Short mmCIF file of C-alpha atoms in Angstrom, two decimals:
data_model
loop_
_atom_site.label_atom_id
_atom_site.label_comp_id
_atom_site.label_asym_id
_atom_site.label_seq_id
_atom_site.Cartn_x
_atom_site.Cartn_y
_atom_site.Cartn_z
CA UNK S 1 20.57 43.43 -0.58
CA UNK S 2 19.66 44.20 2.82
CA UNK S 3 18.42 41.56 5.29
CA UNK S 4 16.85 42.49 8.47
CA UNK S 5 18.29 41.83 11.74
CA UNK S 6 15.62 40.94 13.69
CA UNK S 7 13.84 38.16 11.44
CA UNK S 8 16.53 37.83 8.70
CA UNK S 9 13.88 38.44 6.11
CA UNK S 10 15.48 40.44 2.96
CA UNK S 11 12.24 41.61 0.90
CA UNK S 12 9.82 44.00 2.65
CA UNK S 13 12.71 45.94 3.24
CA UNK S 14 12.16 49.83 3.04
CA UNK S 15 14.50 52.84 3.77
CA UNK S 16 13.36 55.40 6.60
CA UNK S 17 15.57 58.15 6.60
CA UNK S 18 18.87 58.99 8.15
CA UNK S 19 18.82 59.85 11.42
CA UNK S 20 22.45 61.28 12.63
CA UNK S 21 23.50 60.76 9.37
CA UNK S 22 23.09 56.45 9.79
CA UNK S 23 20.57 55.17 6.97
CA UNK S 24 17.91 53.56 9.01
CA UNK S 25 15.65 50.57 7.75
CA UNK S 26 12.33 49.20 8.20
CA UNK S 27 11.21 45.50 7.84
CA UNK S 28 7.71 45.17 6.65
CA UNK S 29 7.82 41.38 7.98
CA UNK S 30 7.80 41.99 11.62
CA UNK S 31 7.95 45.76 11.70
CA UNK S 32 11.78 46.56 13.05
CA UNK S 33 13.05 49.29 12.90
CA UNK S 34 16.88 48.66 12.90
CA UNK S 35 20.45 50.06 11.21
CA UNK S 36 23.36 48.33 9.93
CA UNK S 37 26.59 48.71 11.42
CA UNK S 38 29.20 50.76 9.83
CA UNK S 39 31.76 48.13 9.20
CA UNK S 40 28.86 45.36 8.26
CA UNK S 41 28.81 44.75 4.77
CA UNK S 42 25.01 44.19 3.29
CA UNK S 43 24.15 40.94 2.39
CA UNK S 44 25.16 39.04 -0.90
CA UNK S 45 22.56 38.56 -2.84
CA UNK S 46 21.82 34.91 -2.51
CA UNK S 47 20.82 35.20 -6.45
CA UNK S 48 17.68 34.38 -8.10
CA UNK S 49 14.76 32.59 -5.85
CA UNK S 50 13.22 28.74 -7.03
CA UNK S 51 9.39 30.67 -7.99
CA UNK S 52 6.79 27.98 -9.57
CA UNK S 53 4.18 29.49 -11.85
CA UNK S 54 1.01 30.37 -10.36
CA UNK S 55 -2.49 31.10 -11.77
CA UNK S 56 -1.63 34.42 -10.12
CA UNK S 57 1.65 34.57 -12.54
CA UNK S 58 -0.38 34.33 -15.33
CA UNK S 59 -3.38 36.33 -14.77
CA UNK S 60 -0.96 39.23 -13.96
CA UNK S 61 0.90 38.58 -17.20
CA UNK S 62 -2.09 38.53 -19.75
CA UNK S 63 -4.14 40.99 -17.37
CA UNK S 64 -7.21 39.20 -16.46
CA UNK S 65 -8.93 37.83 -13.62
CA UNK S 66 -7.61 34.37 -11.71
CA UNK S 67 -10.80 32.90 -11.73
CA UNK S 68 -10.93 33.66 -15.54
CA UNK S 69 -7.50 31.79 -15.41
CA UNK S 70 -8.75 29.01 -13.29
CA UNK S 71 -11.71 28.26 -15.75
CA UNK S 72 -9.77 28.31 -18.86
CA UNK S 73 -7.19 26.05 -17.24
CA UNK S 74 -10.10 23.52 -16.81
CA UNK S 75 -10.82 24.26 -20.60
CA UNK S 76 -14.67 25.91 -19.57
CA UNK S 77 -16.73 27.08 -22.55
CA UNK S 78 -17.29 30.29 -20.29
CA UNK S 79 -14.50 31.61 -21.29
CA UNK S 80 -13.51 32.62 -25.11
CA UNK S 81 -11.03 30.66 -27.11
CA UNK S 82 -8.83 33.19 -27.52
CA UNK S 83 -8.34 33.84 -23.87
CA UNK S 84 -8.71 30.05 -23.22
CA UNK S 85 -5.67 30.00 -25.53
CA UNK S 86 -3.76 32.24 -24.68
CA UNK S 87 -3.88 31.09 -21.18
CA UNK S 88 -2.98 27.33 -21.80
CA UNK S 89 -0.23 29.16 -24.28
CA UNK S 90 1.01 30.63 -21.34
CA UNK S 91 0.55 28.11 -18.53
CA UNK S 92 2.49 25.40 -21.03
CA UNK S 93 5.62 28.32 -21.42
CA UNK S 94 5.76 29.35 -17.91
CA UNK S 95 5.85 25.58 -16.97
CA UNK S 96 2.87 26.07 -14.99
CA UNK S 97 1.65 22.73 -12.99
CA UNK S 98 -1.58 22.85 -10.41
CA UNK S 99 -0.96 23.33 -6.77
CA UNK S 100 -2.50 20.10 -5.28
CA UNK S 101 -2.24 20.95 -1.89
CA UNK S 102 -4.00 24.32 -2.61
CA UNK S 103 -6.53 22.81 -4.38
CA UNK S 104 -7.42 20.05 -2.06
CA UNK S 105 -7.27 22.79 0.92
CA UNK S 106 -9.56 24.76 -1.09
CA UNK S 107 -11.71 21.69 -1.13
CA UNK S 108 -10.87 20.55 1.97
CA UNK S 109 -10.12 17.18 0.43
CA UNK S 110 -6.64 15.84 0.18
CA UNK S 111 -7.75 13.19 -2.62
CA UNK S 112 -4.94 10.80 -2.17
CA UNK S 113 -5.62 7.60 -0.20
CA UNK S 114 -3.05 5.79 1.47
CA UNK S 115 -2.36 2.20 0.56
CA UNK S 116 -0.51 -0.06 3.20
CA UNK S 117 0.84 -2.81 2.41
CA UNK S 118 3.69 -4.98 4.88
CA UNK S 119 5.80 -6.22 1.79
CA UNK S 120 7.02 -5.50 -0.95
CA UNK S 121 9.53 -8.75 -1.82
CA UNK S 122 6.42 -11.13 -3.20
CA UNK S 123 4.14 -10.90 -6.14
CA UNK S 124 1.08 -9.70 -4.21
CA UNK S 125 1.57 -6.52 -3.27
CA UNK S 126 2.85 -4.74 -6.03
CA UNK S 127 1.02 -6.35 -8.24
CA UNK S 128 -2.18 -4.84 -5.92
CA UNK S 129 -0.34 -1.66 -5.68
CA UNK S 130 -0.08 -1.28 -9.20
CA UNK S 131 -3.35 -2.15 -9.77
CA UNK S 132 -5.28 0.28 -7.18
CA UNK S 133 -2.80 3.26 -8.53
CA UNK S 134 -4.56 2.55 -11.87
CA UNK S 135 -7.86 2.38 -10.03
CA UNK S 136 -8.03 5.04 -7.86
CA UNK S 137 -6.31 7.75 -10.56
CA UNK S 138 -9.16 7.32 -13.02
CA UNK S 139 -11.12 8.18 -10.41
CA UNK S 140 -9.18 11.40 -9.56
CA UNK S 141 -6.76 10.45 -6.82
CA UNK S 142 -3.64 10.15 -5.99
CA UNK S 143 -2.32 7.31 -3.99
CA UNK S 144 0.71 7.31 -1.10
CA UNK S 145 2.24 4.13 -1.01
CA UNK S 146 4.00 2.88 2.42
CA UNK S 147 4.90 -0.45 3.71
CA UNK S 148 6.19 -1.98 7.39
CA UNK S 149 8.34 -4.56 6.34
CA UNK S 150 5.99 -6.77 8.75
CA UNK S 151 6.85 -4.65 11.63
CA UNK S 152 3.80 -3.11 13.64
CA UNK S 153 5.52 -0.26 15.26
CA UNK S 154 6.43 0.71 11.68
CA UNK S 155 2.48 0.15 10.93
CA UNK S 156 1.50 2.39 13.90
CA UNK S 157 3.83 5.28 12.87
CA UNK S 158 2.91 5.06 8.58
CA UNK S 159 -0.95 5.53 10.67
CA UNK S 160 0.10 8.44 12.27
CA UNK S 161 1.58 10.00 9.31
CA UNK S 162 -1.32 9.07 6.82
CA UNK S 163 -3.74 10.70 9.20
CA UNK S 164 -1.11 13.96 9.41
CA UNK S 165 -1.29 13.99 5.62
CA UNK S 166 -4.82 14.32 5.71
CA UNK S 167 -5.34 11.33 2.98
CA UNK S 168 -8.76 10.77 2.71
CA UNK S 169 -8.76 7.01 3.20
CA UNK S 170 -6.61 4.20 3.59
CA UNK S 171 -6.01 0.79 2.68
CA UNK S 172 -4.55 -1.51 4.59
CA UNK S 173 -3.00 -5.00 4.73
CA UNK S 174 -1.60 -5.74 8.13
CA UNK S 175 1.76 -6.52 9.19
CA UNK S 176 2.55 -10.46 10.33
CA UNK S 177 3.17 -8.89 13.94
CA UNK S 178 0.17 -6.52 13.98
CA UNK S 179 -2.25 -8.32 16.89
CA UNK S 180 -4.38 -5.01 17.65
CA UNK S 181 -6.28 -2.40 15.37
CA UNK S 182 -6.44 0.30 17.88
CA UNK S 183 -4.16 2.69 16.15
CA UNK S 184 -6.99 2.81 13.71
CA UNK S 185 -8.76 4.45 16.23
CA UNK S 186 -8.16 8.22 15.22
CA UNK S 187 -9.33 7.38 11.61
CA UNK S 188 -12.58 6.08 13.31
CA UNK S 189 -13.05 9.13 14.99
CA UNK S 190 -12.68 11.78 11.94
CA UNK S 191 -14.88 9.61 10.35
CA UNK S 192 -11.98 8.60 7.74
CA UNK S 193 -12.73 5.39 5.95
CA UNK S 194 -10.12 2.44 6.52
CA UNK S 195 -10.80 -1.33 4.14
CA UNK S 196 -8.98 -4.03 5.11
CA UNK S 197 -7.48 -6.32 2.59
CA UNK S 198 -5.79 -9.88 2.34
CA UNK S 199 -4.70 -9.84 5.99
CA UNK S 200 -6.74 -8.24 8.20
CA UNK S 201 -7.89 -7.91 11.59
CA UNK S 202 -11.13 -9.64 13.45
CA UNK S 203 -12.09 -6.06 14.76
CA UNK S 204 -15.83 -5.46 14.08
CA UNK S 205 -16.77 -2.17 11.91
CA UNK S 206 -13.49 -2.54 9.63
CA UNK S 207 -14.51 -3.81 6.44
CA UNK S 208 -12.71 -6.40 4.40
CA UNK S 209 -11.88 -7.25 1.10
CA UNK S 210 -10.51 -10.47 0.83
CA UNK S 211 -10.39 -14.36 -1.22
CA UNK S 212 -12.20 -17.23 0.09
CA UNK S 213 -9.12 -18.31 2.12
CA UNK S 214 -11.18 -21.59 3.48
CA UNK S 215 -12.37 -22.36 -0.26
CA UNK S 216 -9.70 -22.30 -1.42
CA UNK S 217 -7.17 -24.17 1.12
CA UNK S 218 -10.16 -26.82 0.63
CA UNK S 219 -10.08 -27.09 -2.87
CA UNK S 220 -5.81 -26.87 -2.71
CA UNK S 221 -5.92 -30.21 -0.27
CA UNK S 222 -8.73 -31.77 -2.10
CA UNK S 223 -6.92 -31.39 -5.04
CA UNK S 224 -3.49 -33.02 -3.44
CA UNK S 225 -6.13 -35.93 -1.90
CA UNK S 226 -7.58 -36.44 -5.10
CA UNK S 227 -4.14 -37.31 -6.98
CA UNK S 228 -3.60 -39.76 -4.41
CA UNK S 229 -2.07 -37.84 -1.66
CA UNK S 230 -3.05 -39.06 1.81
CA UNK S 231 -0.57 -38.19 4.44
CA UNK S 232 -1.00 -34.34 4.38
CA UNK S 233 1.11 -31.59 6.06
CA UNK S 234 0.69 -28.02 6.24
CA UNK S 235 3.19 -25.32 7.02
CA UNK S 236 0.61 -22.36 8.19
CA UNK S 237 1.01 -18.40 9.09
CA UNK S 238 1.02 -16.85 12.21
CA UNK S 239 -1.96 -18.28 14.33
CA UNK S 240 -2.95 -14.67 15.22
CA UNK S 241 -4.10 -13.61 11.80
CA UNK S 242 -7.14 -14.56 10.30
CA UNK S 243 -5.84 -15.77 6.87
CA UNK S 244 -3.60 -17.94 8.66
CA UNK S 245 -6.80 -19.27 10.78
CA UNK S 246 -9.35 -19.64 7.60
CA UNK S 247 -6.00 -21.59 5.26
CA UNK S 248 -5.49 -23.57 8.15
CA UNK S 249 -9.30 -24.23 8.40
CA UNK S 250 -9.84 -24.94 5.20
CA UNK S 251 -6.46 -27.96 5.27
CA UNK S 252 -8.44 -29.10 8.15
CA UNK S 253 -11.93 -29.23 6.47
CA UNK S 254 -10.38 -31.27 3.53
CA UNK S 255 -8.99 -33.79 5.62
CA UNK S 256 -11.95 -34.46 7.75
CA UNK S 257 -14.63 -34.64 4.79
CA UNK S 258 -11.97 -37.64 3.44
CA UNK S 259 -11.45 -39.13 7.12
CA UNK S 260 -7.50 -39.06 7.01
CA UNK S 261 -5.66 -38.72 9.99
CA UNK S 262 -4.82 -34.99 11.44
CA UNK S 263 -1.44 -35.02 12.97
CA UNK S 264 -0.65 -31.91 14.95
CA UNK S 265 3.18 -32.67 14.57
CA UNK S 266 2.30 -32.21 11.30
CA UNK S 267 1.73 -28.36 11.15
CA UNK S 268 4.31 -26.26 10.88
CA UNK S 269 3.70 -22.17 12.06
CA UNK S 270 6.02 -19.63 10.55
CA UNK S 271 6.35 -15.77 10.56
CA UNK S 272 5.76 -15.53 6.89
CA UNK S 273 9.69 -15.11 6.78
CA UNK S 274 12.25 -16.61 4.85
CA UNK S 275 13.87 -17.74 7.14
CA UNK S 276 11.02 -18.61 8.87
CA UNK S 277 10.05 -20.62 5.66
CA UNK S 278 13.25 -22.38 5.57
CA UNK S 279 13.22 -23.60 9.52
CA UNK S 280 9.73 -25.29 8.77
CA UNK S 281 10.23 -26.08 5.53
CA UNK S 282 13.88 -28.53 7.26
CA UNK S 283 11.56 -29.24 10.48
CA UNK S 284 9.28 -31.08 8.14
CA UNK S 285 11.62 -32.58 6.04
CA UNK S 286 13.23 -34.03 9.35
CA UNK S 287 9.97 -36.02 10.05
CA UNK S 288 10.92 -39.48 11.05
CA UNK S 289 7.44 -39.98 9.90
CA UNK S 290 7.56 -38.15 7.23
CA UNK S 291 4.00 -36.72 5.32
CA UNK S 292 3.49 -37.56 0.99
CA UNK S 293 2.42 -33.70 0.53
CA UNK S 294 2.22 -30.43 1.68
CA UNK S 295 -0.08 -27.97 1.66
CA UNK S 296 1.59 -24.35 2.87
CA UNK S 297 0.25 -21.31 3.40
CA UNK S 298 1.52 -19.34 0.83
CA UNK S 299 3.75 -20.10 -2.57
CA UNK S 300 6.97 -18.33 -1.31
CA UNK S 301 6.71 -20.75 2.01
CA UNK S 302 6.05 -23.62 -1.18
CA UNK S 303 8.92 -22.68 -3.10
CA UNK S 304 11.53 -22.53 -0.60
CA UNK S 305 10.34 -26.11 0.53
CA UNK S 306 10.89 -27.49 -2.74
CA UNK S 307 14.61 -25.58 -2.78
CA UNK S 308 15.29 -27.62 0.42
CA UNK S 309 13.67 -31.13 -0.59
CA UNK S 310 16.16 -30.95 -3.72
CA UNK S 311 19.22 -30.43 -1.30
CA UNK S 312 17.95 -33.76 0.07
CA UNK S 313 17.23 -35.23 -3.05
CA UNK S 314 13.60 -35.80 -3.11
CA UNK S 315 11.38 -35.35 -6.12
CA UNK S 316 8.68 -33.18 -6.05
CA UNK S 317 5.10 -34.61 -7.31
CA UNK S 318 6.81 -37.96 -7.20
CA UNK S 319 7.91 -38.02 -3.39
CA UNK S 320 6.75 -35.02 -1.86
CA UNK S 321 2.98 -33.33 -3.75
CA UNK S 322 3.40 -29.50 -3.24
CA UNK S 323 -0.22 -26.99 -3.34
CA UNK S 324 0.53 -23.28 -2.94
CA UNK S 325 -1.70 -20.56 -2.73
CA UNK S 326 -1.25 -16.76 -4.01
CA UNK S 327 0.56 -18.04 -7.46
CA UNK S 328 3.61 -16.16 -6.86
CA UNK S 329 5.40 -14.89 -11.02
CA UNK S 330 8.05 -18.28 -9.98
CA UNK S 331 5.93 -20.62 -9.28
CA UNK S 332 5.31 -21.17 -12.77
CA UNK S 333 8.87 -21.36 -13.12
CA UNK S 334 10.11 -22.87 -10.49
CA UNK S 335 11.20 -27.14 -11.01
CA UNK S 336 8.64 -28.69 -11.06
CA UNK S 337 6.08 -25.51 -11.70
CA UNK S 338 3.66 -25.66 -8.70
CA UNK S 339 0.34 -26.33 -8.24
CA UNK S 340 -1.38 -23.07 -6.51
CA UNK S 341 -4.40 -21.20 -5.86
CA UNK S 342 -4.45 -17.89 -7.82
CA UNK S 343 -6.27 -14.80 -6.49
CA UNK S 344 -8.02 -12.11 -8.18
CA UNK S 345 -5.35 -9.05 -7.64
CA UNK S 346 -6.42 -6.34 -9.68
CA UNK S 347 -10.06 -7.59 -9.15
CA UNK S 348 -9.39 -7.17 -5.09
CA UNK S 349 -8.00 -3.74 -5.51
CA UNK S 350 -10.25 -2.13 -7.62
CA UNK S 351 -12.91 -3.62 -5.20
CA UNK S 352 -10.88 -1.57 -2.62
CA UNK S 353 -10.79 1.49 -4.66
CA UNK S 354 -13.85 1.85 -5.69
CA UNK S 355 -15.31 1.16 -2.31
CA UNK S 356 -13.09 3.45 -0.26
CA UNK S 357 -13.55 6.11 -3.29
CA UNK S 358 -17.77 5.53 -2.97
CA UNK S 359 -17.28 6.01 0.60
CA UNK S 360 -15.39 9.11 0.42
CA UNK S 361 -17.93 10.91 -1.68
CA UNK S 362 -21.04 9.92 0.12
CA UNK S 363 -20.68 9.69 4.11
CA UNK S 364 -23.95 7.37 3.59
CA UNK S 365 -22.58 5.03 1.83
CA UNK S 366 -22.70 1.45 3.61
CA UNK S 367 -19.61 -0.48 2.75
CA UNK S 368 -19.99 -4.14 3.16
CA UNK S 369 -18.61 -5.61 6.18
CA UNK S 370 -17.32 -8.04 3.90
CA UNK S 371 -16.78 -8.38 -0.01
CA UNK S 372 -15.53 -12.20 -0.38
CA UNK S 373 -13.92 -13.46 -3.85
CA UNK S 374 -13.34 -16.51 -5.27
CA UNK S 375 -9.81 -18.10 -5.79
CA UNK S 376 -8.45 -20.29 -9.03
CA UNK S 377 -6.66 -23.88 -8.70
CA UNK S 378 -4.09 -23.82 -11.37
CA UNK S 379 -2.73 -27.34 -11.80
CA UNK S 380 1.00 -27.51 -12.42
CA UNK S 381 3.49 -30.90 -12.18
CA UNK S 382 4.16 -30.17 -8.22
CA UNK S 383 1.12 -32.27 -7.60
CA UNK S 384 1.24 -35.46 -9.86
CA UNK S 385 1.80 -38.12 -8.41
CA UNK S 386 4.11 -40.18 -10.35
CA UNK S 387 3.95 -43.96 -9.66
#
């Protein structure tokens, strides 16, 4: 096999004569004209090349068009059942699988939608994953999957390379250090549709799929209040993001509509960490005045705070009531199971989906600035207070 020495191609190779007796050569590739050295050997040959079936493969094989191949592939009634079988015979020996990329150029539609999500060590997000792969393939797409481990430069560059993958939309929970939108910007611009969901940002023209975070912090501290709780704490999120703001808001509305005391020594901020979970969950527990229940931000933050009060020896629900929010698989397994606020996962991403997908087919389509749902209290033993 002979490989040209200009552009190391080795087909499109083509004898052209032999002038002074030296066999010359002459690369259809980048049209050099060239000879190989006396004592150069020719190429091995590299043996056979990785070739994936094309419609091309098979039209050439049973002699018919490609669009006749392309119809019977989709199963049309245009084309007879013999040559509709004999092409699917053929497609399913030849191992034949569409080109996606060539169809969605063809289309000039990628149809895959990113999904962004900035963990993947909770319940939540693959749980939401899972559920808007489901959603968004019955609808015809495919979904790519990235997450920034709570980092925002990791955010900004997954951006970059969604929009260089030409997805046609994106959905996105932010990262617990993500403060600005602005490398949203270029989606904006090509008129790509971005949704917000869980965490987002306060950016206007972003829409936003999201629970009732207020409601249901409320109904979490009522709850605790209720069972004869009054000396509430709360360990909250990081005060830049808005579910942070509206949990904290709604721990704040509870306490005011039952006029008990709001101690600002008794809020505890964390980076949605373990080990920022573990610092507040010991900073609290330190309290020489020390609060009858918690309310935290999260169940993870809830769980490890009942792993530390048993190193100290204090009983949940007896000593210390416990609401979560997100019900997290443990925290129905977790000693005492705890009380939390359950959200609507597969509910919120098919929302997403099915937005984002609406949006995608119809450029008129108004997507709500907002789409709100409502959370569950779950009542476990972390709560009862035991007298």
């Amino acid at each position: 096999m002979i490989r040209c020495v200009k552009c190391n191609e080795v087909t499109g190779i083509a004898k052209s004569g032999k002038p002074r007796g030296v066999q010359r050569y002459f690369c259809r590739h980048c049209s050099y004209y060239f000879t190989l050295p006396q004592s150069t050997p020719s190429c091995p040959d590299p043996g056979p090349s990785r070739h994936h079936a094309t419609i091309t493969d098979i039209a050439r094989e049973l002699k018919i068009s490609k669009s006749t191949v392309s119809r019977a592939l989709k199963n049309s009634n245009e084309i007879k059942k013999e040559t509709r079988d004999a092409v699917l015979t053929l497609a399913k020996n030849l191992n034949y699988i569409p080109n996606h990329f060539a169809s969605a150029l063809a289309k000039k539609k990628s149809f895959s939608i990113g999904i962004v999500v900035p963990e993947l060590i909770t319940d939540f997000f693959p749980q939401f994953i899972i559920a808007a792969q489901n959603a968004a393939s019955q609808e015809g797409y495919e979904v790519v999957i990235c997450h920034s481990n709570e980092k925002f430069n990791n955010e900004v560059d997954i951006i970059k390379r969604l929009f260089a993958y030409q997805v046609d939309g994106v959905i996105l929970s932010i990262a617990s250090e993500t403060k600005t939108l602005d490398h949203l910007n270029a989606f904006s611009q090509a008129d790509i549709p971005v949704i917000l969901f869980n965490r987002v940002g306060n950016e206007p023209g972003l829409p936003k799929v999201l629970v009732n975070d207020v409601e249901g912090a409320f109904a979490g501290v009522e709850h605790l209040i209720k069972n004869g709780y009054r000396k509430i704490a709360h360990i909250a999120g990081p005060q830049h993001l808005q579910i942070s703001r509206n949990r904290l808001k709604g721990y704040q509305k509870a306490l005011e509509k039952y006029n008990l005391e709001q101690k600002p020594e008794w809020i505890f901020y964390h980076d949605l960490s373990h080990t920022g979970a573990v610092n507040c969950a010991n900073q609290l527990l330190d309290l020489k005045e020390k609060p009858d229940a918690v309310f935290p931000v999260n169940d993870p933050a809830a769980i490890v705070l009942i792993m530390e009060a048993r190193k100290r020896g204090i009983q949940i629900g007896k000593d210390l009531g416990l609401v979560g929010f997100s019900n997290d698989s443990r925290s129905s397994f977790i000693d005492p199971p705890l009380t939390t606020l359950a959200q609507p996962i597969e509910k919120m991403a098919e929302v997403c989906v099915h937005l984002l997908v609406n949006k995608i087919g119809n450029s008129e389509f108004v997507i709500p600035a907002s789409t709100i749902l409502k959370t569950k209290l779950i009542e476990r033993e972390s709560s009862v207070r035991v007298l």
